Coordinates of C-alpha atoms and ligand atoms in Angstrom, one line a residue:
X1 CA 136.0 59.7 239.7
X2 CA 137.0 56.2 239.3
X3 CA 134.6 53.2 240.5
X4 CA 137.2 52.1 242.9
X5 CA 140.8 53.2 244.5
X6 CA 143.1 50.7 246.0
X7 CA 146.3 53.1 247.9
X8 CA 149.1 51.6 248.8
X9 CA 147.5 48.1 250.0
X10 CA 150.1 45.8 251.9
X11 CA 149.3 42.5 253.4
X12 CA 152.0 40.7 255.4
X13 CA 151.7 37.1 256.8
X14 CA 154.6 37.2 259.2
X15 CA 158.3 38.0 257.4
X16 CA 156.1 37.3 253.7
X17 CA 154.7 40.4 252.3
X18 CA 152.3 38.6 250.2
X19 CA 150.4 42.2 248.6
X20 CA 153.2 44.9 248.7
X21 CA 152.5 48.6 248.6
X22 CA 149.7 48.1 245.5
X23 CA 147.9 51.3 243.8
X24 CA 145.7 50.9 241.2
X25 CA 142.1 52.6 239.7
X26 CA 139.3 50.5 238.2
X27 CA 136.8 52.6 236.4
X28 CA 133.4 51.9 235.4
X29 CA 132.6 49.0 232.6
X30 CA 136.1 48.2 232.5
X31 CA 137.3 44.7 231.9
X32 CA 140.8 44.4 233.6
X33 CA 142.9 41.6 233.7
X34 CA 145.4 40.7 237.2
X35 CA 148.1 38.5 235.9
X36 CA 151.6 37.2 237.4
X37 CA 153.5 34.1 238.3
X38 CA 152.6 31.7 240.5
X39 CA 152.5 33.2 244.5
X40 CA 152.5 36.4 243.0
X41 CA 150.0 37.9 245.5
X42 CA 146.6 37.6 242.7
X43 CA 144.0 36.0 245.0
X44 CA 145.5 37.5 248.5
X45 CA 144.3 41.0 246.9
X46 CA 141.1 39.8 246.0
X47 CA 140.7 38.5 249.5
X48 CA 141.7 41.8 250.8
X49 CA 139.2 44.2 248.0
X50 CA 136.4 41.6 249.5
X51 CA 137.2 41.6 253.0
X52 CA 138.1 37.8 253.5
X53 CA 141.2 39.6 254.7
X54 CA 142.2 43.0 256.4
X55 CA 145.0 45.3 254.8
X56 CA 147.9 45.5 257.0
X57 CA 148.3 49.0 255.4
X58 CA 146.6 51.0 253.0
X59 CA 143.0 52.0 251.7
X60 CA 140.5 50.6 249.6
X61 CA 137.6 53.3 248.4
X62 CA 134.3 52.2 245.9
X63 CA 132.6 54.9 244.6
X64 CA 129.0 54.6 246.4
X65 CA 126.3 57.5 245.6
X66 CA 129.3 59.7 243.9
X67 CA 131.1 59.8 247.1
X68 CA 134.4 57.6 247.9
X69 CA 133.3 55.0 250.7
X70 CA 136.3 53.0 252.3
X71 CA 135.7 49.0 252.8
X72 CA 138.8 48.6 255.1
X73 CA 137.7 46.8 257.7
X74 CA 133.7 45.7 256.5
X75 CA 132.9 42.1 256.4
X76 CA 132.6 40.2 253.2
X77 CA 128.3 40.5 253.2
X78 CA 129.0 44.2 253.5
X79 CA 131.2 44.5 250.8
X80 CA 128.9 42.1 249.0
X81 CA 125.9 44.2 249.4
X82 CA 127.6 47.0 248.7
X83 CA 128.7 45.9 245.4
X84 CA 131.9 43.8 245.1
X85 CA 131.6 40.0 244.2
X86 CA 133.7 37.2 243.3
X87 CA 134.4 33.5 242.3
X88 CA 137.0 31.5 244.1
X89 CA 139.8 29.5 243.1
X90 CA 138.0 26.6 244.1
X91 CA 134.7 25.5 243.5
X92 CA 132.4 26.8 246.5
X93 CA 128.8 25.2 245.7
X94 CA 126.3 23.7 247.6
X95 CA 127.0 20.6 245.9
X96 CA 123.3 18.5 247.8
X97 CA 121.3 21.5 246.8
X98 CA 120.0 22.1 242.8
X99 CA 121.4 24.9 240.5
X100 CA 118.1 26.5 241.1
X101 CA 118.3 26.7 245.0
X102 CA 122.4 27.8 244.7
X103 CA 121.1 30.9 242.8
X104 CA 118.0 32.2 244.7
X105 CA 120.2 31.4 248.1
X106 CA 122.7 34.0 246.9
X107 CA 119.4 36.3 246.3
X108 CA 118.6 36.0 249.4
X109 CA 120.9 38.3 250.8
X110 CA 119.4 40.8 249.4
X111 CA 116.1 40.1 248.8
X112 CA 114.7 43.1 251.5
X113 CA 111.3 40.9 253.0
X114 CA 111.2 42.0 256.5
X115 CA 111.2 39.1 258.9
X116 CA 107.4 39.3 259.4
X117 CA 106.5 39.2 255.6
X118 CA 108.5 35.8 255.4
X119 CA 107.2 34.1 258.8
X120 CA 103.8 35.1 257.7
X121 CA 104.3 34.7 253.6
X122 CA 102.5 37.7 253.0
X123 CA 101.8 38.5 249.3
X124 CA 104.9 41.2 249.3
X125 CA 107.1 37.8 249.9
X126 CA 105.5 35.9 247.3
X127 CA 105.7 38.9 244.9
X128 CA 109.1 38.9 245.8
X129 CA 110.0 35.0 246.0
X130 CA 108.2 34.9 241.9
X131 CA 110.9 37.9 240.7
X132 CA 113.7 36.2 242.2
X133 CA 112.7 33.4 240.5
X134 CA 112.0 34.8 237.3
X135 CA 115.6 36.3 237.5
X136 CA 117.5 33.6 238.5
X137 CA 115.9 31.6 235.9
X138 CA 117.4 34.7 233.1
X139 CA 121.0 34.4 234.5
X140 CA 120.6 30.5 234.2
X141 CA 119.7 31.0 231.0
X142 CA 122.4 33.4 229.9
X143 CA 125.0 31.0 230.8
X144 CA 123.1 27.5 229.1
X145 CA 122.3 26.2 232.9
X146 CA 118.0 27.0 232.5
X147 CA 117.9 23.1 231.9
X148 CA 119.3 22.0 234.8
X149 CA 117.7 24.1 237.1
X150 CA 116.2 21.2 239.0
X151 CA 119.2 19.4 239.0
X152 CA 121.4 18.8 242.2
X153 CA 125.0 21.0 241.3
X154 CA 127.4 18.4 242.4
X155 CA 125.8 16.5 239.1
X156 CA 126.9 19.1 236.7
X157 CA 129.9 18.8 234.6
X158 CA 132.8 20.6 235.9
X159 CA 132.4 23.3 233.2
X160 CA 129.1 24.1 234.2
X161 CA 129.7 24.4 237.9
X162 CA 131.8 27.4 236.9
X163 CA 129.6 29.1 235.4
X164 CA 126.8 28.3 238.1
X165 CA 129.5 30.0 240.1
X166 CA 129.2 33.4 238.5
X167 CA 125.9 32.8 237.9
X168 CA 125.8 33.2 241.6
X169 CA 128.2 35.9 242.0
X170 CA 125.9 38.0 239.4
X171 CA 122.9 37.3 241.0
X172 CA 123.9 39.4 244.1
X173 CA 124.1 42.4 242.0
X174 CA 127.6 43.8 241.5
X175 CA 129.1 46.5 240.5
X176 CA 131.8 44.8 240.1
X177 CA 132.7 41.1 239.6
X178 CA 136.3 39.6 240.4
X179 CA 137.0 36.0 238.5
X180 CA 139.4 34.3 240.4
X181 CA 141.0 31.8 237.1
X182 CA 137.4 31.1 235.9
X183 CA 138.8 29.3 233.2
X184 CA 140.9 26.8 235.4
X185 CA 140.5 23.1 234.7
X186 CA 138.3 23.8 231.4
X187 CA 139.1 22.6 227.6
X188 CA 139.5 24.4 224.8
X189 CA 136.2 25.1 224.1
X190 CA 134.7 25.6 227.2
X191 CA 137.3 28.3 227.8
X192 CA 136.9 29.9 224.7
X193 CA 132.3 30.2 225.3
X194 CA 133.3 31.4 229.0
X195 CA 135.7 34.1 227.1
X196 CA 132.9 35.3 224.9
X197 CA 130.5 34.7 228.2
X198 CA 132.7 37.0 229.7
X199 CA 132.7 39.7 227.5
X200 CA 128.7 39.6 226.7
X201 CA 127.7 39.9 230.7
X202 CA 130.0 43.1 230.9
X203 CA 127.9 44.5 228.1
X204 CA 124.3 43.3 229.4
X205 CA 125.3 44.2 233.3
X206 CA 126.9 47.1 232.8
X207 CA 129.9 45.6 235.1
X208 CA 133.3 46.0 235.6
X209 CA 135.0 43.0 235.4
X210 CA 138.8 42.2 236.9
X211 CA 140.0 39.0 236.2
X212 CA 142.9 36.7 237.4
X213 CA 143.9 34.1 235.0
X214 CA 147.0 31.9 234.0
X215 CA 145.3 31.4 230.3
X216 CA 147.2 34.1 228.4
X217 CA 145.2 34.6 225.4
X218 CA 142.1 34.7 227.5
X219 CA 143.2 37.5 229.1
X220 CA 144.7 39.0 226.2
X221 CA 141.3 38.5 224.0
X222 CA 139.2 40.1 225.8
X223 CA 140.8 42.6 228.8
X224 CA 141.1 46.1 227.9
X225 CA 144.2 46.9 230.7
X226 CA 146.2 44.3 232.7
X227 CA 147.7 44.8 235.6
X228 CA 151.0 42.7 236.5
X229 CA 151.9 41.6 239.7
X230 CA 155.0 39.6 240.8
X231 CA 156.2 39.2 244.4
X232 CA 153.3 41.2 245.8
X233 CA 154.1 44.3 244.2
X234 CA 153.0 45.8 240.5
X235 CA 155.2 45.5 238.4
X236 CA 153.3 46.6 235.0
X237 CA 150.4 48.4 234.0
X238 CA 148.7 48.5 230.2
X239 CA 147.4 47.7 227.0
X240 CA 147.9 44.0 226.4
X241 CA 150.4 45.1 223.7
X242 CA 152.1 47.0 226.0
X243 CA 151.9 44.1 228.1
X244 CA 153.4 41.7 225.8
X245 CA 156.4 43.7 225.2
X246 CA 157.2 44.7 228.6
X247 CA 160.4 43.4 229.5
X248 CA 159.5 43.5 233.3
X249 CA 156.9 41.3 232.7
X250 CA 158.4 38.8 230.0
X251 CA 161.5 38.7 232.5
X252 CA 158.8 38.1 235.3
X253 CA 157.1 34.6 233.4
X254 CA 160.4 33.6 232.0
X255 CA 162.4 33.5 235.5
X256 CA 159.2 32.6 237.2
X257 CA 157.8 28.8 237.4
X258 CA 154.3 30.1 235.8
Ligands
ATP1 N1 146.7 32.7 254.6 C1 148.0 32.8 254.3 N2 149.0 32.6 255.2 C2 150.3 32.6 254.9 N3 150.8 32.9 253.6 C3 149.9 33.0 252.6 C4 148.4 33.0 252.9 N4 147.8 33.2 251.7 C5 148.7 33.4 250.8 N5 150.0 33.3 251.3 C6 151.2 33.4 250.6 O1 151.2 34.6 250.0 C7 151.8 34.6 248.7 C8 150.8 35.0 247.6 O2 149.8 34.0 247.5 P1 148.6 34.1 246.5 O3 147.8 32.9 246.7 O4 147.9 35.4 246.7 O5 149.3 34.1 245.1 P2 148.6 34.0 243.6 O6 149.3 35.0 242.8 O7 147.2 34.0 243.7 O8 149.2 32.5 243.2 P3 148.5 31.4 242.2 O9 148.6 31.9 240.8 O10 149.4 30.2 242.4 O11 147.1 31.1 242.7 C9 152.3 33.1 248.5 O12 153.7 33.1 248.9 C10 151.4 32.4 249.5 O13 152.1 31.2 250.0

């Protein structure tokens, strides 16, 4: 049974069918790349697998307690809590509020006081409140951001603020974790820690990772299948050899403007 099964998903926005007919599996601890030109439909499908938008057709099914659950139709939280997170494009921090407090607000979600326990502080919320804590300070540290806990997050570098943004993504507890171009904007070097980042918190987390990206050998480094989208629909589906050699796709990037 795979972790997740996306059937035939269409989105249209008026004439422009921006996701066209897509079908594709995910399975569990997989690390799967979502390439294609520019406007090829990458982040309207991971707006429809997390609910910012609804499918005009098809079906979208996560594995939850060994039994196919469909999201079609839940709200973002939902899907959130029920394991699906993601990064945007753009940076979405609270940019007057420190790295600390942008982690443990993601936490929040799910942090299961009752409302009584946190009007009255009872010592189940402070039990609580310390683990959260505790944890967020271990995913800061994972990512080199333990050190600026205390700082406000419109003062980190622009590196760092990506990774506070998985940071929080991970702290809800996915199953799975879509990076929408995590590497966008960074150097060299950044790129190439967030790459080996990357691969380390699939390991630790147990996650399956899909990632959209325009930095080829990122993708190509470290994603076991890529999927290859161009004009809304999938074109390809492999390896990254395979993908290399596919003449679908190098016709795709050639005649595109990617
Ligand atoms: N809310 C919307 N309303 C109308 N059209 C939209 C909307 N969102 C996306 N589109 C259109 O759908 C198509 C796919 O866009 P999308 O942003 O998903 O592509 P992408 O592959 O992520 O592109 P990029 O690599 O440039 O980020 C584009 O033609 C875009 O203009």
């Amino acid at each position: 049974m795979s972790l997740l099964e996306v059937d035939k998903l269409t989105k249209n926005f008026g004439g422009l069918a921006a996701v066209s007919n897509v079908s594709l599996e995910l399975n569990e601890g997989e690390l799967v790349g979502l390439i294609g030109p520019n406007g090829a439909g990458k982040t309207t499908f991971f707006n429809l697998l997390t609910g910012v938008y609804k499918p005009t057709e098809g079906t979208i099914k996560l594995k939850v307690d060994d039994e196919m659950k469909e999201l079609n139709g839940k709200r973002p939280d939902k899907i959130n809590g029920m394991g699906l997170a993601r990064t945007f494009q753009n940076i979405r921090l609270f940019p007057d509020m420190t790295v600390l407090e942008n982690v443990q607000v993601a936490m929040h979600r799910e942090d299961g006081n009752s409302m009584f326990s946190s009007i009255f502080r009872t010592s189940a919320y402070y039990e609580t409140e310390k683990n959260m804590r505790e944890e967020a300070f271990e995913l800061l540290s994972i990512f080199d951001l333990a050190k600026h806990a205390n700082d406000k997050a419109r003062n980190l570098a622009y590196g760092q603020q990506r990774r506070l943004e998985i940071v929080r993504a991970l702290a809800t507890k996915p199953k799975i974790l879509f990076l929408d171009e995590p590497a966008a904007g960074m150097n060299p070097n950044e790129t190439a820690d967030l790459t080996s980042l990357i691969a380390q918190i699939r390991e630790q987390f147990n996650l399956t990772i899909v990632l959209i990206e325009h930095d080829m050998s990122l993708v190509m480094d470290i994603c076991q299948r890529i999927y290859v989208l161009e004009y809304g629909r999938l074109i390809a589906e492999g390896t990254p050899k395979e993908i290399q050699s596919n003449e679908d796709v190098v016709r795709a990037y050639l005649g595109g403007d990617s």
